[in-house]
Structure formats: C-alpha cells, structure tokens
Coordinates of C-alpha atoms and ligand atoms in Angstrom, one line a residue:
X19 CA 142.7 85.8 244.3
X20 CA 139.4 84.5 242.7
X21 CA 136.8 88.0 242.1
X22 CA 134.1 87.7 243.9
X23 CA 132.1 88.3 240.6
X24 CA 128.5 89.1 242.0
X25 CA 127.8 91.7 239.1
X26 CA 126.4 89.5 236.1
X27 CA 127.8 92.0 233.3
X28 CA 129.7 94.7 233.3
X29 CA 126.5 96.5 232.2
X30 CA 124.8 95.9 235.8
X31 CA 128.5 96.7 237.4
X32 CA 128.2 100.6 236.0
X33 CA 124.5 100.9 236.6
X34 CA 125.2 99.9 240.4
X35 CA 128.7 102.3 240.7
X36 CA 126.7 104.8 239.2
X37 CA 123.6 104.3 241.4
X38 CA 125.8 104.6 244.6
X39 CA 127.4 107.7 242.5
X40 CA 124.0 109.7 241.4
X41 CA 122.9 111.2 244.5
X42 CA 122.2 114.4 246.2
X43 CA 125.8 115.0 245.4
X44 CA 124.8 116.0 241.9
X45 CA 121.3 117.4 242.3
X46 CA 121.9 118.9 245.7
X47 CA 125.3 120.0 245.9
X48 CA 127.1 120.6 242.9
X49 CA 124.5 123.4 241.8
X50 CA 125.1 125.4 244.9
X51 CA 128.7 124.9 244.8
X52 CA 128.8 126.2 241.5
X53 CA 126.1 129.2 242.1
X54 CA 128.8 129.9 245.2
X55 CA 131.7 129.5 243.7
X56 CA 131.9 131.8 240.6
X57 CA 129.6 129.6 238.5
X58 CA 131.6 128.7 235.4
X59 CA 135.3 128.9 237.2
X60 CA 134.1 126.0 239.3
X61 CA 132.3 124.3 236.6
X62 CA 136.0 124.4 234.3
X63 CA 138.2 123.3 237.0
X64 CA 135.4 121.0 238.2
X65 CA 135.9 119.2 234.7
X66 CA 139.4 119.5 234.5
X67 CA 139.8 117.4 238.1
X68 CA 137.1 114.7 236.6
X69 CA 139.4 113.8 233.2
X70 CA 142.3 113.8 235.4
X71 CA 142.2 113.0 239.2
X72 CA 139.0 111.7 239.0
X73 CA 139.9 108.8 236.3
X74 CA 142.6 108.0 237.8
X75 CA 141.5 107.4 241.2
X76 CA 138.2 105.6 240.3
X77 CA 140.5 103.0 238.1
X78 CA 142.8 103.3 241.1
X79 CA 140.1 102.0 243.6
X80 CA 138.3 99.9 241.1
X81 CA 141.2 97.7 240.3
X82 CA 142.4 97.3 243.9
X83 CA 138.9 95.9 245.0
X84 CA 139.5 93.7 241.8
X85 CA 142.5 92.7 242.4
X86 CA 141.9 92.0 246.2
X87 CA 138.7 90.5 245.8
X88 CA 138.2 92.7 249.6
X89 CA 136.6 96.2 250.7
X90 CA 139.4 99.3 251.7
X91 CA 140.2 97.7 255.2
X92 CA 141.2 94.4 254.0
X93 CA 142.3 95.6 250.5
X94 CA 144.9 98.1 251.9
X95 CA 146.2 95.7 254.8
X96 CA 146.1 92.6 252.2
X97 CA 148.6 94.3 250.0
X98 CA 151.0 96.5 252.3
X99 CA 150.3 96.0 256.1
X100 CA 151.9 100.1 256.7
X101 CA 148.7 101.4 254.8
X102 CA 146.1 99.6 257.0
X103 CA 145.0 102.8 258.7
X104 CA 144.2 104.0 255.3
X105 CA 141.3 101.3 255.1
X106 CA 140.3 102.6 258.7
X107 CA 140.4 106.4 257.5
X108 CA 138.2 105.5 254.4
X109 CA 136.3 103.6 256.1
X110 CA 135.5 106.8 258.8
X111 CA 134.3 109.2 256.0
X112 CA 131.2 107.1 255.1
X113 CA 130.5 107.0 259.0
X114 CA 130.7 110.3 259.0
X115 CA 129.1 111.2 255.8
X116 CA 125.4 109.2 256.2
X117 CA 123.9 111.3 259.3
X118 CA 124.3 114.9 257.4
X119 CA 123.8 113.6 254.1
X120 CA 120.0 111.8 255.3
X121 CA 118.7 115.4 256.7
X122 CA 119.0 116.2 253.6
X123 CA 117.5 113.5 252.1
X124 CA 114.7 114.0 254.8
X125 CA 114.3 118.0 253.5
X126 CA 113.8 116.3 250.3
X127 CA 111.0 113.6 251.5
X128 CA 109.6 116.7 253.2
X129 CA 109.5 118.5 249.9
X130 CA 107.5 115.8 248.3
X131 CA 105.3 115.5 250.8
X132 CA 104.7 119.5 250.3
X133 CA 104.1 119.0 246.6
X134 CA 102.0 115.8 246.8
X135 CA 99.4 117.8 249.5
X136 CA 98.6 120.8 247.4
X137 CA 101.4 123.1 248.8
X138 CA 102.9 124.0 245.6
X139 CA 102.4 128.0 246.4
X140 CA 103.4 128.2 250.0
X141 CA 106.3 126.3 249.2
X142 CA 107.7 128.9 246.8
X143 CA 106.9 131.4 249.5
X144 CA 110.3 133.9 250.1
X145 CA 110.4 132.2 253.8
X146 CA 108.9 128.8 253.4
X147 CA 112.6 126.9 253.4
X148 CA 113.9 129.2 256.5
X149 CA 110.4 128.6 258.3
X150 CA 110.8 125.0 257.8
X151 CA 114.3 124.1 259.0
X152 CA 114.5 126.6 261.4
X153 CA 111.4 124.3 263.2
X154 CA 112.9 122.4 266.4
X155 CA 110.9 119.1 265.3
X156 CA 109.9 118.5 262.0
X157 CA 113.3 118.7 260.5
X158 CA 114.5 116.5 262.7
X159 CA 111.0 114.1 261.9
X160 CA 111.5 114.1 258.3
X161 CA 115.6 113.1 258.6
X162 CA 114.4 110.0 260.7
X163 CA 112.1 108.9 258.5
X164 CA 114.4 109.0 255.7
X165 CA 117.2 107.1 257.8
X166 CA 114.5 104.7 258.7
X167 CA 113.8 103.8 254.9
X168 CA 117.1 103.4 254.2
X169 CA 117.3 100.9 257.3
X170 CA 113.8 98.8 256.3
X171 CA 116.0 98.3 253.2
X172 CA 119.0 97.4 254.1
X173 CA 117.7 95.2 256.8
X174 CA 115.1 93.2 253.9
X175 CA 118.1 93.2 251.9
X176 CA 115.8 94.4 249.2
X177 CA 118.7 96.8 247.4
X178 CA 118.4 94.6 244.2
X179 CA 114.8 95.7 243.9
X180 CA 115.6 98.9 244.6
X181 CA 118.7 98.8 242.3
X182 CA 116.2 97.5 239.4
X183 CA 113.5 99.9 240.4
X184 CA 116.2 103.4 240.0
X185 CA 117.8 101.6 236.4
X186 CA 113.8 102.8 235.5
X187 CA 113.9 105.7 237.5
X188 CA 117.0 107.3 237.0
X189 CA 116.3 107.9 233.3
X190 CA 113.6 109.2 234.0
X191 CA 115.1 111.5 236.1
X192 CA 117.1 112.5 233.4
X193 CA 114.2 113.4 231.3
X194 CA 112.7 114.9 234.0
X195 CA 115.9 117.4 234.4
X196 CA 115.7 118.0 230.4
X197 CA 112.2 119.6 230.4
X198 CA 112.7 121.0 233.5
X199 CA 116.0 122.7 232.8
X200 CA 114.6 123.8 229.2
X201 CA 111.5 125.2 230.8
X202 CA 114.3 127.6 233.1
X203 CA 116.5 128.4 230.4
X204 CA 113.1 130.1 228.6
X205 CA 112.3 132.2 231.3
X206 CA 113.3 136.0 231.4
X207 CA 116.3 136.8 232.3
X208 CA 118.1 133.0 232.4
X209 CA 120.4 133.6 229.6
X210 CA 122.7 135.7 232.2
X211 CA 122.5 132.7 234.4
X212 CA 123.6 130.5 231.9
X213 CA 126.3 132.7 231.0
X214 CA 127.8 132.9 234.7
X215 CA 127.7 129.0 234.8
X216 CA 129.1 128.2 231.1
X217 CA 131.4 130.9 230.7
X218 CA 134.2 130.9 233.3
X219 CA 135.2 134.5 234.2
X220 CA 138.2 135.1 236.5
X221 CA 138.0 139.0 236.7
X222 CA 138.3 140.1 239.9
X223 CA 138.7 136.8 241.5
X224 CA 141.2 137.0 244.5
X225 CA 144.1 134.2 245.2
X226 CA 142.3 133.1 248.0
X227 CA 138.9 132.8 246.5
X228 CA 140.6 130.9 243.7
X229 CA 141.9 128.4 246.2
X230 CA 138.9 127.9 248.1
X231 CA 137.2 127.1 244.8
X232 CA 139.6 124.6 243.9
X233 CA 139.7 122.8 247.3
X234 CA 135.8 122.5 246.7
X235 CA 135.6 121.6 243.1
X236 CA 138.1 118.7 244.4
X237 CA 136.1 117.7 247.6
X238 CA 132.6 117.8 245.1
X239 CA 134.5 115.2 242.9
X240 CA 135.7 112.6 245.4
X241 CA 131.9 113.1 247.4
X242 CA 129.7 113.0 243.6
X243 CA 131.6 109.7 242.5
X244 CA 131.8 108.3 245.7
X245 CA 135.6 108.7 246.1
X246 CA 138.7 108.7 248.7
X247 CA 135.7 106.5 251.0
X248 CA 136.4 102.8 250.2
X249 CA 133.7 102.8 248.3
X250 CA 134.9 102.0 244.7
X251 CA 137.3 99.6 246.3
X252 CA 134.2 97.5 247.9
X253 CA 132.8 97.4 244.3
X254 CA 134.8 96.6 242.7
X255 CA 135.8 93.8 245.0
X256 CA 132.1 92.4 243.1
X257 CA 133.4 93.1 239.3
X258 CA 134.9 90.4 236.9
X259 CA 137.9 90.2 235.7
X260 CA 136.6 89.6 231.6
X261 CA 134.8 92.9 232.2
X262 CA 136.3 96.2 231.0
X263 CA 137.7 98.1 233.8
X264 CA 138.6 101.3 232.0
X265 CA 135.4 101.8 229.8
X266 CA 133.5 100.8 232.7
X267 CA 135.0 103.7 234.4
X268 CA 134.7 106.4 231.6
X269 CA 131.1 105.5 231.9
X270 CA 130.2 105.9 235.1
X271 CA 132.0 109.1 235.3
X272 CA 130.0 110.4 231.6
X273 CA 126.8 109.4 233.7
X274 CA 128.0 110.9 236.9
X275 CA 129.3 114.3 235.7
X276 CA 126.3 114.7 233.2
X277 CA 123.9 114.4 236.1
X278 CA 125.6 117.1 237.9
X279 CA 125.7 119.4 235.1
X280 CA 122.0 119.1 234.3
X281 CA 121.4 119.9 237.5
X282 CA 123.5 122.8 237.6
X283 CA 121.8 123.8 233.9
X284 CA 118.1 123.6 235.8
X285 CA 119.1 125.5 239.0
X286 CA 121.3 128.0 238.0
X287 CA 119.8 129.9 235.4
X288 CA 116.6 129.7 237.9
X289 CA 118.3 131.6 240.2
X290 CA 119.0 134.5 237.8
X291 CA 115.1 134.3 236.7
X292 CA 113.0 134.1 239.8
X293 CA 115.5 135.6 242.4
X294 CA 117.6 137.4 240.8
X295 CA 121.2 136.6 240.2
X296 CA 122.7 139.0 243.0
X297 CA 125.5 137.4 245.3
X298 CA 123.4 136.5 248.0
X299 CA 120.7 134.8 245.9
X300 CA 123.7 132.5 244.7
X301 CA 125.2 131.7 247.8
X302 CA 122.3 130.1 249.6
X303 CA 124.6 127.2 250.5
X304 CA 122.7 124.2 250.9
X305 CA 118.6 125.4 251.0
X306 CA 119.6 127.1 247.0
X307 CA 117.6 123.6 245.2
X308 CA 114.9 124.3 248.0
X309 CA 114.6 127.8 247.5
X310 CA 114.7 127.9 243.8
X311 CA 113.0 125.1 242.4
X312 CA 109.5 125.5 244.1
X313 CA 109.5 129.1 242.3
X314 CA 110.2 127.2 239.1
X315 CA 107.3 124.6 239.9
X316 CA 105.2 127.2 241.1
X317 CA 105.2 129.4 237.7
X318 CA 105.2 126.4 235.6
X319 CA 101.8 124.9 234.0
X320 CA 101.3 121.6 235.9
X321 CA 103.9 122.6 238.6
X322 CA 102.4 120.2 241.2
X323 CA 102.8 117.3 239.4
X324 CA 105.8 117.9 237.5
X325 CA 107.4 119.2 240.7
X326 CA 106.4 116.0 243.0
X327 CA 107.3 113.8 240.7
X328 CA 111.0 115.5 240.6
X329 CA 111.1 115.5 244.3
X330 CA 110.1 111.8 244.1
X331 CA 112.9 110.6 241.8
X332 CA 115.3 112.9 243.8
X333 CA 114.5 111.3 247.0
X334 CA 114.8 107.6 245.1
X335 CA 118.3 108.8 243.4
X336 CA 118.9 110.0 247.3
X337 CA 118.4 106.7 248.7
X338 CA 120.4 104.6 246.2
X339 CA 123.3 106.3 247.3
X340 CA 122.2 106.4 251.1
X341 CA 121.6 102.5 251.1
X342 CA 125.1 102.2 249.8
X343 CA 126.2 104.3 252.7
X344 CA 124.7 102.5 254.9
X345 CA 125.4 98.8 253.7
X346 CA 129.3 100.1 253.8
X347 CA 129.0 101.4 257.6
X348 CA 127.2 98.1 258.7
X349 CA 129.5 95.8 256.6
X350 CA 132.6 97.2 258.4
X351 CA 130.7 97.3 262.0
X352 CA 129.5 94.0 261.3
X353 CA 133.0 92.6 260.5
X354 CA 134.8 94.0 263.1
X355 CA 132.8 94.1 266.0
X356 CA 131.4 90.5 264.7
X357 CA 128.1 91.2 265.8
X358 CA 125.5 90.4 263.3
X359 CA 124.0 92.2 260.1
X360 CA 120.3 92.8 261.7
X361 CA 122.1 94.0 265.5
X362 CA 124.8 96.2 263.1
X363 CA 122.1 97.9 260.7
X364 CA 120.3 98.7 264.1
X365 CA 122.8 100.3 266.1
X366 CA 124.3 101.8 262.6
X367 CA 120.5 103.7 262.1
X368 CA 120.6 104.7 266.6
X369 CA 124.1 106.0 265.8
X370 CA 123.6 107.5 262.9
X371 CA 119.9 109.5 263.9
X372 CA 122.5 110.9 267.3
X373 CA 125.1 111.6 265.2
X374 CA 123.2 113.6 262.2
X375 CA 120.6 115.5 264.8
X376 CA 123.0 118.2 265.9
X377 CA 123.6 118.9 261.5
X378 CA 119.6 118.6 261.7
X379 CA 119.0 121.5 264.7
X380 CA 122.1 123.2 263.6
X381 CA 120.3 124.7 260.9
X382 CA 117.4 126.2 263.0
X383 CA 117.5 126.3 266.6
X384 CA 120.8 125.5 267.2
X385 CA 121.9 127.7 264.7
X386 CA 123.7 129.7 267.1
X387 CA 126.6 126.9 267.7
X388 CA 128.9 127.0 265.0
X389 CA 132.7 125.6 264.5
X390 CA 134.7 127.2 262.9
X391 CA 132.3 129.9 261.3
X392 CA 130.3 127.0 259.7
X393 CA 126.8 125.5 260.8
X394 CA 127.0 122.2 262.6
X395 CA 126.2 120.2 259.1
X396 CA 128.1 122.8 256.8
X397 CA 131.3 121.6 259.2
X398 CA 130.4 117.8 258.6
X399 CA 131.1 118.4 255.2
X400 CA 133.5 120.3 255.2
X401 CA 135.5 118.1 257.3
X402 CA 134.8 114.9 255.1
X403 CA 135.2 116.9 251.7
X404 CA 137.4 119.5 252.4
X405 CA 140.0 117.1 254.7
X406 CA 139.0 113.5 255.2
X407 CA 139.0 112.8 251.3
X408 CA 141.5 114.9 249.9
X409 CA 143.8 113.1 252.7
X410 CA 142.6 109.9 251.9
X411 CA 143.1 110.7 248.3
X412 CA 146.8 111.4 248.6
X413 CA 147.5 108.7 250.7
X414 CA 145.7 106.0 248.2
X415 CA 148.0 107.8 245.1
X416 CA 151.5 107.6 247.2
X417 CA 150.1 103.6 248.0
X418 CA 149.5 103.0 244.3
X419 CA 152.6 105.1 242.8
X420 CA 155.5 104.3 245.2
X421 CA 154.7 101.2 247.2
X422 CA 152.5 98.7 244.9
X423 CA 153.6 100.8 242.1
X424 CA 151.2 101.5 239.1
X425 CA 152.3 98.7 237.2
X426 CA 150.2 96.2 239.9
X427 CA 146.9 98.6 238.8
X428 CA 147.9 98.7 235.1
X429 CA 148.1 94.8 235.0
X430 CA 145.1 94.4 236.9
X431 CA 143.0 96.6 234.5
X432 CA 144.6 94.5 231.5
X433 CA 143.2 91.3 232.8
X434 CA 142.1 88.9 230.4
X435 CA 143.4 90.4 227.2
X436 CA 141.9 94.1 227.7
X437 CA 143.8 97.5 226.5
X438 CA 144.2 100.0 228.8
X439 CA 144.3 102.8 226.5
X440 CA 145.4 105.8 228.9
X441 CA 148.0 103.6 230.9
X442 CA 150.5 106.3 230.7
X443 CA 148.4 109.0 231.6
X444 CA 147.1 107.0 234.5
X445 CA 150.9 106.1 236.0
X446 CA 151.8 109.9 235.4
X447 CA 148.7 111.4 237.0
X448 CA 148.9 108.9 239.8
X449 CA 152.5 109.5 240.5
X450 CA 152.6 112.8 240.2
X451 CA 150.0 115.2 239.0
X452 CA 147.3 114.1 241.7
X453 CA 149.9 114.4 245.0
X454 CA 151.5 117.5 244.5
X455 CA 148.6 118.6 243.2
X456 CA 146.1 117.8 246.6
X457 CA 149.0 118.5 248.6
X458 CA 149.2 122.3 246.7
X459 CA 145.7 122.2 246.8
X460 CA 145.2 121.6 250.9
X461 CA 148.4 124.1 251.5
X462 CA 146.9 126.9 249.3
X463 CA 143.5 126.8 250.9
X464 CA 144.4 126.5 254.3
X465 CA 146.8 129.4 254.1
X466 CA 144.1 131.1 252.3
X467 CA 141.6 130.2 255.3
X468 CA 144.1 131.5 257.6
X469 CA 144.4 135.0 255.6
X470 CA 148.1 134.1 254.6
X471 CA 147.3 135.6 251.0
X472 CA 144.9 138.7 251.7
X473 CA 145.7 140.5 248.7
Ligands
LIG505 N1 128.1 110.0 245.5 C1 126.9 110.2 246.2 C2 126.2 111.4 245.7 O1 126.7 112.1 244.8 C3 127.2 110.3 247.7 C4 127.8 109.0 248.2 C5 129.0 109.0 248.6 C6 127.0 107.9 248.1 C7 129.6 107.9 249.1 C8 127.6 106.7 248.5 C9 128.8 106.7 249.0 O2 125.2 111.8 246.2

C-alpha cells in the first residue's frame, strides 16, 4: 500500500511525533512521579524501559502505520482481522485520556493568567494551589477554556500553524528549563535534591513499593511518548517510506526523554530548597509543579516575567499534544459514526467537558468521592497508565512477535535500502523481553496493591 506521505521530510515527521510527545507528560508528570517514587530509582528504571520497551514499541507502531498506510483501527483489522478490538482498545485510551489531561492544561492557563496579573507572591503562598482547585467554579472555568482552544483549533484546522509556531517555541522552552533549572540547582540546600533524583538508592525500599514504581515508570513511558494509544500508528500512517524509521525514532525519544529529565532537574531539587525535601513535600501528586515553581519564581530576580513566560510555553507544549488528542478522538468518531469533522469536533469538546468535570471537582469539592482510594482524576490515570496501556502494550508485542511476526516490521523499517541497525534487539525485545516483562510487571503490582507481598 502507497504511504500516505503528508510529512515533507523526515525532519518535519520527528518535530510533529515529538510535538504530540512533549507535553504535560514531561513537565507535569514525570517530576512528580519521580519526587513520589524514590526520585533516582524511578529515574533508572524509567531509562532502562525507554532503550528497551520504549524503542521497540515506538518502531513497532511507527512501521505498522507505515506499512498500513491506516490509524490503529484499520491498521490492526487490515493485517489480522482477530486483533481488531485492539484498534478499538487503543483507540479508548485517548478518549479517555483528553478530559483529565485538559484540567490540567486549564490549571496551567490559570497559572499564566496568575503570573501575567501581578500575582507572582500570592501564588507562592503555602495554600494558594489547595485554595484554587479546591474552588467549585473556577477550576472547572479554566479546564473549559482550555478544551475550547483546543477545539477553535482543531475545528480551523490551523494545527500546521500551531505546529510551526511550537518548532519556535519548544526550544525555547528548553532554554527556558536550562536557566530555570540552573537557577534551582544554586539555591541552598538543592544539591540533596539532586542527589535523591540522580543517585538511585534502594535501601529500605519494600518489594511492593518497588513494584508500584515499576508499573509507573512503565505507564509514564507509554503516556510521555504517546504510546500503547494508536497514536504512533496514525503517524506514522503520514511518514515516507525513503525516510529513516529507526533514527527517526531514536530522535524523538532523545527529545522526549530529555524534556522530561529537565524538568525533573528544575522541580526536584526545588522541592528540597523551598519546601524542604521531607516525604510529604515530595509526594504532592499532581499540584508538586504548582506548588513548587511559583516559590522558585517568586525568589527569583524577574520572577514574573520569567515565570509567565514558562507557564506560557507550558501551556503551548500542553496544547500540541492536546490537539493531537483531540484530532485522534474526532478522526475515529468521525469515521465510524460518519458524521462530519465540524458535528464530531463538537460533540468530541460536549463529551469531553462531561466526561473531565467530575476529575475537575474531584479535586476540591468532590474530593470526598474517591475509587479505589484515588481522587476521581488520579483514577483516570491510573486506569489509562496503569491498565489500559500496559494491556494494550502487550497485546501490540504478541500481534507483532507471533502473528505478523517481527520480520513484517523489520522489512518495513528497511524500506528503500535503509539499515536497521538494532533489528536483533528489536525481534528479541518484542518477542520476549517486553511480554513477560508487562505481564510480570501488572502481576507484581497488583498483588502488591492487594497486600500479597507485605513484608
Ligand atoms: N505524550 C503527551 C505528553 O507527554 C501526552 C499525549 C498522549 C499526547 C497521547 C497525545 C497523545 O504530554
């Protein structure tokens, strides 16, 4: 089948993987997954699962777009009509994932707002995060009006601009992080939070705490480079076949993981400066880049300016990745339900403000309702990360090792005369390594939820 080829060089194929990639997954999450989870542990086997499970299924995904020339629905069904309801599953986590991830994007707009009105010393204010999401309406306020900028674009159909506009941004984002993060890393007392992020230290680590590290280091993977959610496969259903799939992939994943580790760098070693480095500052969950940054801004010379302009490019590398949520949701709505692109992007944006309200409230007034011990949004993404994906993930491996077999994906990457240099890593990895190793991974952690391993 002919590639659909809409990426002009393989150049503007990475920059628009790596656009839907760099997100609040890397700003947002990873630092207060690694602040929770034992800092450099989760960084270690956070790097380990990139080189390894993370390679493989990105080429995985990549090359079966490619080679399909269709997004995960089609793609699966295309090649092996027994693995349709794998396209269906994928295609359920990006449903899933674009309410809760767009409340944060909309504590984030809120945040810039704060910084661009003057209220750079309230906002670092002990109760300032708490006082604001624990409001009944202007959470809720702030995660519409993000939803509704990523709907004005992906109605205009303006994501090329916007894609242009972030290949200007995003480095400066990464600037940005540099000065930011060496600003941190001079303040008293950061060195020990450095230390606790570099240095992985397993002393006094329980089995179960181990497991639950590793079943989140592996959900933060497939979530940060947009993984295990049809994503990849969608893309690249758009690459060419002269372009290089296996150096395009190394790339986006440099790009991807260096993001995260920046950020990590910048918050982290805040934590242990401006609020001390005690368990409870470090297991703030989602508000820590809330809590912790506007200290930073708020002690640094020309805090109001540096510390809009971070919340700015945040919220731009934010709605990248939300408008390539979005555009997948209304794609598959729009394909099977046949309606059209303008009626599917509106009822997509109703849905989607119902659906992510509850993870909005949960966090304040509805704070009471849990499930299963976890706030209404914490359970979202727990149940995309910590099941959907890893699910999906195995499924796409056993699909690519035993029934297309990895040969199909090795040829595919070797189109038109290219080398793919780690071919026998890849069919080893994808066989083997990456099921038994989700598989240990989900058994471990759920016997560890359920208090199987106490000691
Ligand atoms: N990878 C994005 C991030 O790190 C999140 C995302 C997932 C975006 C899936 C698009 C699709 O923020």
């Amino acid at each position: 089948m002919k590639s659909r080829g809409n990426f002009s060089s393989r150049i503007g194929f990475v920059l628009a993987a790596a656009g839907s990639a760099v997100g609040l997954g890397n700003i947002w999450r990873f630092p207060y997954l690694a602040a929770q989870y034992g800092g450099g542990v989760f960084l270690l086997i956070y790097l380990i699962f990139a080189v390894t499970f993370g390679f493989t299924l990105m080429v995985g995904e990549i090359a079966l777009g490619r080679k399909t020339g269709l997004s995960a629905i089609g793609a699966f069904k295309a090649l092996d009509k027994r693995f349709s309801f794998l396209g269906y599953l994928a295609a359920l986590v990006p449903i899933l994932i674009f309410p809760y991830y767009s409340v944060i994007g909309g504590w984030v707009t809120k945040y810039f707002f704060v910084f661009v009105t003057g209220g750079k010393s309230a906002s670092a204010g002990d109760g300032f995060f708490g006082g604001f999401i624990s409001q009944p309406i202007q959470p809720v306020l702030w995660f519409i009006v993000f939803i509704l900028c990523t709907t004005v674009i992906v109605l205009m159909g303006v994501e090329k601009g916007i894609e242009n506009a972030s290949k200007i941004l995003m480095p400066i984002l990464v600037v940005l992080s540099v000065v930011i993060a060496g600003y941190c890393l001079t303040r008293p007392g950061a060195m020990a939070g450095v230390k606790y992020y570099i240095l992985p230290n397993f002393k006094g680590m329980t089995f179960g705490q181990l497991a639950k590290t590793i079943l989140a280091a592996l959900g933060q993977l497939f979530y940060s480079m947009s993984l295990a959610m049809g994503i990849m496969i969608t893309y690249g259903s758009y690459m060419k076949k002269e372009n290089n799939l296996e150096s395009s992939v190394r790339q986006i994943e440099i790009f991807d993981t260096g993001i995260a580790f920046l950020a990590g760098l910048m918050i982290i070693p805040a934590v242990f400066a401006f609020s001390g480095g005690d368990k409870s500052a470090l297991s703030a969950g989602p508000g820590l880049m809330f809590i912790t940054l506007p200290k930073v801004f708020d002690s640094m010379p020309g805090g109001t300016i540096v510390g809009a302009a971070f919340f700015l490019l945040v919220f731009f590398a934010a709605l990248t990745s939300a408008i390539s949520l979005m555009e997948t949701v209304v794609s598959i709505v729009s394909d099977k339900l046949k309606w059209s692109r303008v009626t599917a992007t509106i009822v997509v944006a109703i849905f989607s403000i119902l659906l992510g309200t509850p993870s909005s409230l949960g966090n304040g007034i509805w704070s009471g309702i849990t499930v299963i011990g976890m706030d209404i949004l914490t359970f979202f993404d727990f149940v995309t990360n910590s099941v959907l994906m890893p699910f999906v993930a195995f499924f796409t491996c056993v699909f690519i090792g035993y029934m297309i077999k990895p040969q199909a994906i090795i040829d595919e990457v070797e189109e038109e005369g290219a080398v793919f240099k780690s071919k026998g890593i890849f069919a080893f990895v994808i066989k083997y390594v990456a099921p038994i190793g989700i598989v240990a991974i989900l058994v471990s952690s759920v016997a560890a939820g359920l208090g199987v391993f106490s000691f």
